[in-house]
Coordinates of C-alpha atoms in Angstrom, one line a residue:
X283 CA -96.7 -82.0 -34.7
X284 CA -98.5 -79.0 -33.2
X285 CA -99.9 -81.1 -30.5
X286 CA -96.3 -82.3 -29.6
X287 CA -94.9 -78.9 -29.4
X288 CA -97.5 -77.8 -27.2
X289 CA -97.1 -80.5 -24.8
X290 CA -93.4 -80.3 -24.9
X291 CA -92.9 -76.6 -24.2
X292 CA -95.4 -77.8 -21.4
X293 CA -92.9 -80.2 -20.1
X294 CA -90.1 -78.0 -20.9
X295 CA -90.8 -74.5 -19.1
X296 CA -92.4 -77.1 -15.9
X297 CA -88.9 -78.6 -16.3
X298 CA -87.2 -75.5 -16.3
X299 CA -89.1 -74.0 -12.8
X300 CA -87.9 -77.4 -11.1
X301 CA -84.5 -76.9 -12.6
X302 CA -84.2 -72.9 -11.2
X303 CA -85.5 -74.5 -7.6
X304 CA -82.5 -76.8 -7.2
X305 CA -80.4 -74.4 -8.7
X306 CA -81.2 -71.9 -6.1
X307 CA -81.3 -73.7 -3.3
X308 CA -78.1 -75.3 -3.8
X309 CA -76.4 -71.8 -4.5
X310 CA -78.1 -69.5 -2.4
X311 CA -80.4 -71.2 0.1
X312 CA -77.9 -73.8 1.4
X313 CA -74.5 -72.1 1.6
X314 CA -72.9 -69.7 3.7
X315 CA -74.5 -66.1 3.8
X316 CA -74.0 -64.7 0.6
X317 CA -73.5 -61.0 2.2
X318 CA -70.4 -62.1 3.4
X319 CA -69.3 -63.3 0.1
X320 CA -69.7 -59.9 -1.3
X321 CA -68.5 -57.9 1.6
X322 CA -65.1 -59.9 3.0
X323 CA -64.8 -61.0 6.5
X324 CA -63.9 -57.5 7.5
X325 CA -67.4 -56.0 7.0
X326 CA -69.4 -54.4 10.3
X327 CA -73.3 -55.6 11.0
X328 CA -74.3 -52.4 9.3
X329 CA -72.0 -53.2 5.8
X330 CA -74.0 -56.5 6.2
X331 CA -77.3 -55.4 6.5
X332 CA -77.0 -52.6 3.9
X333 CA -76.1 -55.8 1.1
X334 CA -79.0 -57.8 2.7
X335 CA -81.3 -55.5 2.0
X336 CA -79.9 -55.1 -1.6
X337 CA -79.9 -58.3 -2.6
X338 CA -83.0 -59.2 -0.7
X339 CA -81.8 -61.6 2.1
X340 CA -83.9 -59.8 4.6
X341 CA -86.8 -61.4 2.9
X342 CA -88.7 -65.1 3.7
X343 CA -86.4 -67.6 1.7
X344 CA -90.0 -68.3 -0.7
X345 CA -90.0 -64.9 -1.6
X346 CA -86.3 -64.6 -2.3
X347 CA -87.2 -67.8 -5.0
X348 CA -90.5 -65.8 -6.1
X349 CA -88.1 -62.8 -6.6
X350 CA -85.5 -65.0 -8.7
X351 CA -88.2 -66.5 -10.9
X352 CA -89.4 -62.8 -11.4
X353 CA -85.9 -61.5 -12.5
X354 CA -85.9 -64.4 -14.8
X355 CA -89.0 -63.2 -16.9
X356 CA -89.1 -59.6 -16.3
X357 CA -86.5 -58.3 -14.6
X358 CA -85.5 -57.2 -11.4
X359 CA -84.5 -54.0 -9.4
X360 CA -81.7 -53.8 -6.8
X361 CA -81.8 -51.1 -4.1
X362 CA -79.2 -49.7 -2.1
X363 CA -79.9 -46.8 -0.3
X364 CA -81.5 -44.1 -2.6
X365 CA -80.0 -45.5 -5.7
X366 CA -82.1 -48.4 -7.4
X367 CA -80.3 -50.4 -10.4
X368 CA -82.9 -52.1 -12.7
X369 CA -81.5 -55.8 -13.9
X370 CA -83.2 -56.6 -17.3
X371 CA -85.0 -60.4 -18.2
X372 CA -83.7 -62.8 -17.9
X373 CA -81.8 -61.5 -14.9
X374 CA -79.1 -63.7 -13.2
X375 CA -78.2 -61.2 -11.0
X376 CA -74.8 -59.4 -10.5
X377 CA -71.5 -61.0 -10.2
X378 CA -70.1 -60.4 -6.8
X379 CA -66.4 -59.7 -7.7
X380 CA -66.9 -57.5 -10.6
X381 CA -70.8 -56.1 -10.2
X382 CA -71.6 -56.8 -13.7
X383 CA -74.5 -58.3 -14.7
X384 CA -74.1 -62.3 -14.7
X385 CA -76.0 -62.1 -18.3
X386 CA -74.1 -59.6 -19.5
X387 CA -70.6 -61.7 -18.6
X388 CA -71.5 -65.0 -20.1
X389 CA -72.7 -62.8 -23.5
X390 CA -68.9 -61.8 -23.7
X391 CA -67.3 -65.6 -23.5
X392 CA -70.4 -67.3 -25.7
X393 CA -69.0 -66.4 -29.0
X394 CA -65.8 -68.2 -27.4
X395 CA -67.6 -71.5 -26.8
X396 CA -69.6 -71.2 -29.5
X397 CA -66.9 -71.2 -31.8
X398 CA -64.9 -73.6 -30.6
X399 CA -67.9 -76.2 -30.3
X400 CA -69.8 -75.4 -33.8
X401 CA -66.0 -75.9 -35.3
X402 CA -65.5 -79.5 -33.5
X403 CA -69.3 -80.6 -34.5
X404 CA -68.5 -80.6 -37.4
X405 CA -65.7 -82.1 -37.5
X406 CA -66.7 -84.9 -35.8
X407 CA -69.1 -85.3 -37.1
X408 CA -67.8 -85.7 -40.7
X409 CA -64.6 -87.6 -39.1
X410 CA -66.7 -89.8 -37.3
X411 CA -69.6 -90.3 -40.2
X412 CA -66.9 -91.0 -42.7
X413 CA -64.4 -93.3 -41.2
X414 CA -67.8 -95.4 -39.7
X415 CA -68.6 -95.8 -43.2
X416 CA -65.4 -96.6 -44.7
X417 CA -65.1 -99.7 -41.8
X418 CA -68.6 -100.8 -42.1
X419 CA -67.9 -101.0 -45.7
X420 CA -64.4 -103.0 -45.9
X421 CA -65.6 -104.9 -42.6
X422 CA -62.6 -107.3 -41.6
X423 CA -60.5 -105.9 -44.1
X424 CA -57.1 -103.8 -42.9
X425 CA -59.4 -100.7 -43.2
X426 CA -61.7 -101.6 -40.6
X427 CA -58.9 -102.7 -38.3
X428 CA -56.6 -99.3 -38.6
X429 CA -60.0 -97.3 -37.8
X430 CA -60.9 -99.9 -34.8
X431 CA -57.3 -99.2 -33.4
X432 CA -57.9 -95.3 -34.1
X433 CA -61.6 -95.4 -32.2
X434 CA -59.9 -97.3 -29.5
X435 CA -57.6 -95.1 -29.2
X436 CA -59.7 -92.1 -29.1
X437 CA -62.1 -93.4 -26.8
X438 CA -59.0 -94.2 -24.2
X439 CA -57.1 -90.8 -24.7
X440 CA -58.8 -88.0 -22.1
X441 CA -59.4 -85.0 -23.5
X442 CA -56.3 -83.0 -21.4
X443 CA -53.8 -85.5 -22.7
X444 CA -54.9 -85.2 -26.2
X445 CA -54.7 -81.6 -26.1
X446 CA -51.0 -81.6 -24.6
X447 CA -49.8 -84.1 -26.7
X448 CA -50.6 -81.8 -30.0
X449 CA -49.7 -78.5 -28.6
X450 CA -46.4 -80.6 -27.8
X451 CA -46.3 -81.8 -31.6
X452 CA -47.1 -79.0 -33.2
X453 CA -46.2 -76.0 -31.3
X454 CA -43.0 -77.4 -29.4
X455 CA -41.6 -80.0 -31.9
X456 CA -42.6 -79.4 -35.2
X457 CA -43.4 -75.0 -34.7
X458 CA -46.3 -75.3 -37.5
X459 CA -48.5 -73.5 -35.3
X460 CA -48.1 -70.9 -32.6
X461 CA -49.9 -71.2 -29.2
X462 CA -53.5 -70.3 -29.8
X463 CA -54.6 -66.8 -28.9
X464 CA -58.4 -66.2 -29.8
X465 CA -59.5 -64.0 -32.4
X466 CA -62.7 -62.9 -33.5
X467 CA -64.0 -64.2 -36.5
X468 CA -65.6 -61.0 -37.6
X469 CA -62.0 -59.6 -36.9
X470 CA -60.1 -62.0 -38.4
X471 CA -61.4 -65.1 -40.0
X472 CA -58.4 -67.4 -41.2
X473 CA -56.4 -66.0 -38.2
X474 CA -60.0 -67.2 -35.9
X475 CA -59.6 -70.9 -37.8
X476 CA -55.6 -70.9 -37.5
X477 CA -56.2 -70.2 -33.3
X478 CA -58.8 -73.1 -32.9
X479 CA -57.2 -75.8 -34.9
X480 CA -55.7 -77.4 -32.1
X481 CA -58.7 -77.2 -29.7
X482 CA -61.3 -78.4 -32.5
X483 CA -58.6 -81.2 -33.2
X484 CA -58.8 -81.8 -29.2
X485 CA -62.6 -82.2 -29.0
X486 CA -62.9 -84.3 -32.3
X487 CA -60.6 -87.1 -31.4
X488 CA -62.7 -88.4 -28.6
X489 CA -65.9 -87.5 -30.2
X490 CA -65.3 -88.8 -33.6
X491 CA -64.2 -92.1 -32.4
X492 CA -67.7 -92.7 -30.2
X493 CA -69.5 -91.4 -33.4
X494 CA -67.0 -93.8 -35.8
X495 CA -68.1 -96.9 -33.8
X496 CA -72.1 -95.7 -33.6
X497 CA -71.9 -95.9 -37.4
X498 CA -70.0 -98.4 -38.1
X499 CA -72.7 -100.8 -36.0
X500 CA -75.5 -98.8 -37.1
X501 CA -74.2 -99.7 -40.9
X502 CA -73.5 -103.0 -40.5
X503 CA -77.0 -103.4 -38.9
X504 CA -78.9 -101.5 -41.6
X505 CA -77.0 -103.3 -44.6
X506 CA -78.6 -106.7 -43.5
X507 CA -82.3 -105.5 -43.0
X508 CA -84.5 -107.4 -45.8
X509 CA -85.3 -103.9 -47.7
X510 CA -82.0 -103.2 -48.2
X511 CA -81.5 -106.4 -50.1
X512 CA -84.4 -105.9 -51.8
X513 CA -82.6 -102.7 -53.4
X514 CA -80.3 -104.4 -54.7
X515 CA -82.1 -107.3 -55.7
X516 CA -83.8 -105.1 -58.1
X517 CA -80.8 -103.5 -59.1
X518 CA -79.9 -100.2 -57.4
X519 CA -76.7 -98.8 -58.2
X520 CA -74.5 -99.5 -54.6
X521 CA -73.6 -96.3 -54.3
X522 CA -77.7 -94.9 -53.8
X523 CA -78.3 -98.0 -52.1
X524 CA -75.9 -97.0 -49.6
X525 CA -76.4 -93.2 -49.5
X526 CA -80.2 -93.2 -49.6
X527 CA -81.5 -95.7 -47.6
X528 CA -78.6 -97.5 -45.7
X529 CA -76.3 -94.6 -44.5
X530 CA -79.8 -92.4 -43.7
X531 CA -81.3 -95.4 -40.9
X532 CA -77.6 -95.7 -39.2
X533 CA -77.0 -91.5 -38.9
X534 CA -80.5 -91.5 -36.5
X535 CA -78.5 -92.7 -33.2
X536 CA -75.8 -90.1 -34.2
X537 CA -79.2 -87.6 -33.4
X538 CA -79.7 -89.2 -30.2
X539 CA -75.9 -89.7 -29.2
X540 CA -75.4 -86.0 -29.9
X541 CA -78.1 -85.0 -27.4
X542 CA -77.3 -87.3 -24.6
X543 CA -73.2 -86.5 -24.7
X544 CA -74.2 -83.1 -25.2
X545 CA -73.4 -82.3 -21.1
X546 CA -69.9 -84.3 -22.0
X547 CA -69.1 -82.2 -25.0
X548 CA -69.6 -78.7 -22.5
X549 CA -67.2 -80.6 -19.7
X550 CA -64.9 -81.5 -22.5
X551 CA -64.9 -77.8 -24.0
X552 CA -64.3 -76.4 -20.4
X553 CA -61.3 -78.7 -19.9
X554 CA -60.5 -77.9 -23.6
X555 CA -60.9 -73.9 -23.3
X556 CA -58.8 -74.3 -20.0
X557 CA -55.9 -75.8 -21.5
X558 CA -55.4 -73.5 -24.7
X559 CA -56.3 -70.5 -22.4
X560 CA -59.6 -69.7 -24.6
X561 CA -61.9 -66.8 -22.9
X562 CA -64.8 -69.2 -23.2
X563 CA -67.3 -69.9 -20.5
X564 CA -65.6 -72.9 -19.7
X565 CA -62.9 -70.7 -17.9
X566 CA -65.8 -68.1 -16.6
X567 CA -67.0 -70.9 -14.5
X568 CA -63.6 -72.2 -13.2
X569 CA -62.9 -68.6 -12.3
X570 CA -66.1 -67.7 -10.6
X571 CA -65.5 -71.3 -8.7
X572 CA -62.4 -70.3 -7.5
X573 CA -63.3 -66.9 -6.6
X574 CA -67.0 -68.4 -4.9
X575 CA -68.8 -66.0 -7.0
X576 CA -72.3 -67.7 -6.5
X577 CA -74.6 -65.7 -9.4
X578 CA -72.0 -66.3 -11.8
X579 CA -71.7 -70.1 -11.3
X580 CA -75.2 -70.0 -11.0
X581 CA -76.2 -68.5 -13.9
X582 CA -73.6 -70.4 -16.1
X583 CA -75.6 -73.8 -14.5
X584 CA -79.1 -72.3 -15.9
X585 CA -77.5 -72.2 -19.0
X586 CA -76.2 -75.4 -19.3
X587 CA -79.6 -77.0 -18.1
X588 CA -80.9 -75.2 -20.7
X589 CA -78.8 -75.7 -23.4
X590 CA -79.0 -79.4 -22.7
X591 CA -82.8 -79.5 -22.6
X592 CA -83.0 -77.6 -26.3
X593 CA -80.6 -79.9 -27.1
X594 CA -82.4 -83.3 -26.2
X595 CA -85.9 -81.8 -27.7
X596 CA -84.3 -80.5 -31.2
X597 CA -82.7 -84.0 -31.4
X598 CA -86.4 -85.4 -31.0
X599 CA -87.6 -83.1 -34.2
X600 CA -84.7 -84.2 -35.8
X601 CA -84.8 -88.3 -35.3
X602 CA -88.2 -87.7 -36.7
X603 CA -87.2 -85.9 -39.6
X604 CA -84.4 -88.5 -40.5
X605 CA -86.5 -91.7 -39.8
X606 CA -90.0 -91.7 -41.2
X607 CA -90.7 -94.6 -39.4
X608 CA -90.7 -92.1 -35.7
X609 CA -94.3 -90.3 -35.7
X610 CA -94.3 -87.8 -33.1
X611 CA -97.7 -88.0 -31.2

């Protein structure tokens, strides 16, 4: 296990330098001068040169990288005349429409996404679990056919027409629920549950139903392995049988599933967050796209890359840990 850990924070941090290359060039080495960008149109060569400087354009475009990598770790200081501002690790730079720190924004709108994401994990999770289990269990029976219908369904309906069509049930037509307005949960926690309801609702219908037909499958598959019927054949109660050994070997694509849709599930909360009007990072990054504010879309990409990689290598630990039969080596 040690060995493995070693190796993969190895692969992981090489992984992560390749990721901050293409990151860079794509959103300061390739486009447009970013001076401009900060300035206006309007700005004279000395305005442009002063922000140059600053932000360290002047510079050989390998030591504008080396500088970026170096923010990343330790920090960086930006220089404008006599003042010097000192950007603490791990530095994304500042946002050129508000000059706040890129860190510093995304900090405000992660208990946003957080929330709304941790919520809908579990529900789907349990949905999705649950109803699989059910229909793997009454296979060809009316049970199994109302949950296909439901994962068909699901698996059809994109995630903005999902969301209208509940705020249109039950904030137009039946008034059970006002338009959600975020709220802290350390403020308020049943009026933070009330607010998300509809967006958790939103994100679990599609999920659920992918996770609904992965163990369904995964059930049916594990049911008709020989050690199963050798559990029973020596008299297990069902329900153990089922529980213990059956329902543990079909959860370990659910591990995989979650890491490999996990850069769906962030597309799907953006669209989600932009629909309810939640102060996520979802609507940071369709801001800062609109307004062509480079660090912050920039930063916000890091973070995803990096949020996906944890994701895919705590998914590894985790098949492992389900499914004695992975050794990690």
């Amino acid at each position: 296990m040690t060995r493995y850990l070693l190796r993969r924070l190895g692969s992981l941090l090489v992984l992560l330098v390749v990721m901050t290359a293409i990151v860079y060039a794509i959103f300061y080495a390739i486009p447009a001068d970013p001076a401009v960008l900060v300035c206006g149109k309007g700005c004279d060569g000395g305005q442009l040169a002063s922000i140059h400087h600053k932000l360290g354009l002047d510079q050989p475009i390998t030591t504008q990288y080396w500088h970026f990598l170096e923010g990343l770790v330790v920090g960086r200081d930006y220089s404008s005349g006599p003042d010097v501002s000192h950007c603490a690790a791990p530095c994304l730079g500042y946002s050129f429409q508000t000059d706040l720190p890129v860190l510093s924004l995304i900090a405000q709108r992660l208990p946003v996404s957080l929330s709304l994401t941790a919520g809908a994990l579990v529900l789907w999770t349990v949905t999705g679990v649950s109803l699989g289990l059910v229909s793997a269990l009454r296979e060809r029976r009316l049970t199994d056919r109302l949950v296909t219908v439901f994962v068909l369904g699901g698996l059809g309906t994109p995630v903005f027409v999902s969301g209208l069509l509940l705020l249109m049930v039950f904030c137009g037509w039946l008034k059970w629920l006002d338009f959600p307005v975020y709220v802290p949960l350390t403020e308020d926690p049943v009026g933070w549950a009330r607010n998300l309801i509809l967006p958790w609702l939103t994100l679990t219908i599609l999920q659920s139903a992918i996770f609904t037909r992965l163990t369904r499958t995964g059930m049916l598959e594990t049911l008709s392995e020989d050690h199963i019927r050798t559990f029973r054949a020596y008299g297990l109660p069902e329900r153990r049988v089922i529980g213990r050994h059956a329902l543990r070997g079909a959860l370990t694509p659910l591990i995989s599933i979650n890491a490999v849709e996990f850069g769906t599930v962030l597309v799907n909360a953006m669209l989600t967050e932009t629909l309810f009007g939640l102060p996520g990072i979802g609507q940071l990054i369709v801001q800062s796209s609109n307004n062509v504010d480079l660090p912050v879309v920039a930063g916000l990409t890091l973070t995803a890359g990096l949020a996906v990689v944890l994701a895919n290598t705590v998914a590894d630990l985790l098949y492992a840990a389900v499914d004695r039969r992975v050794v990690l080596s």
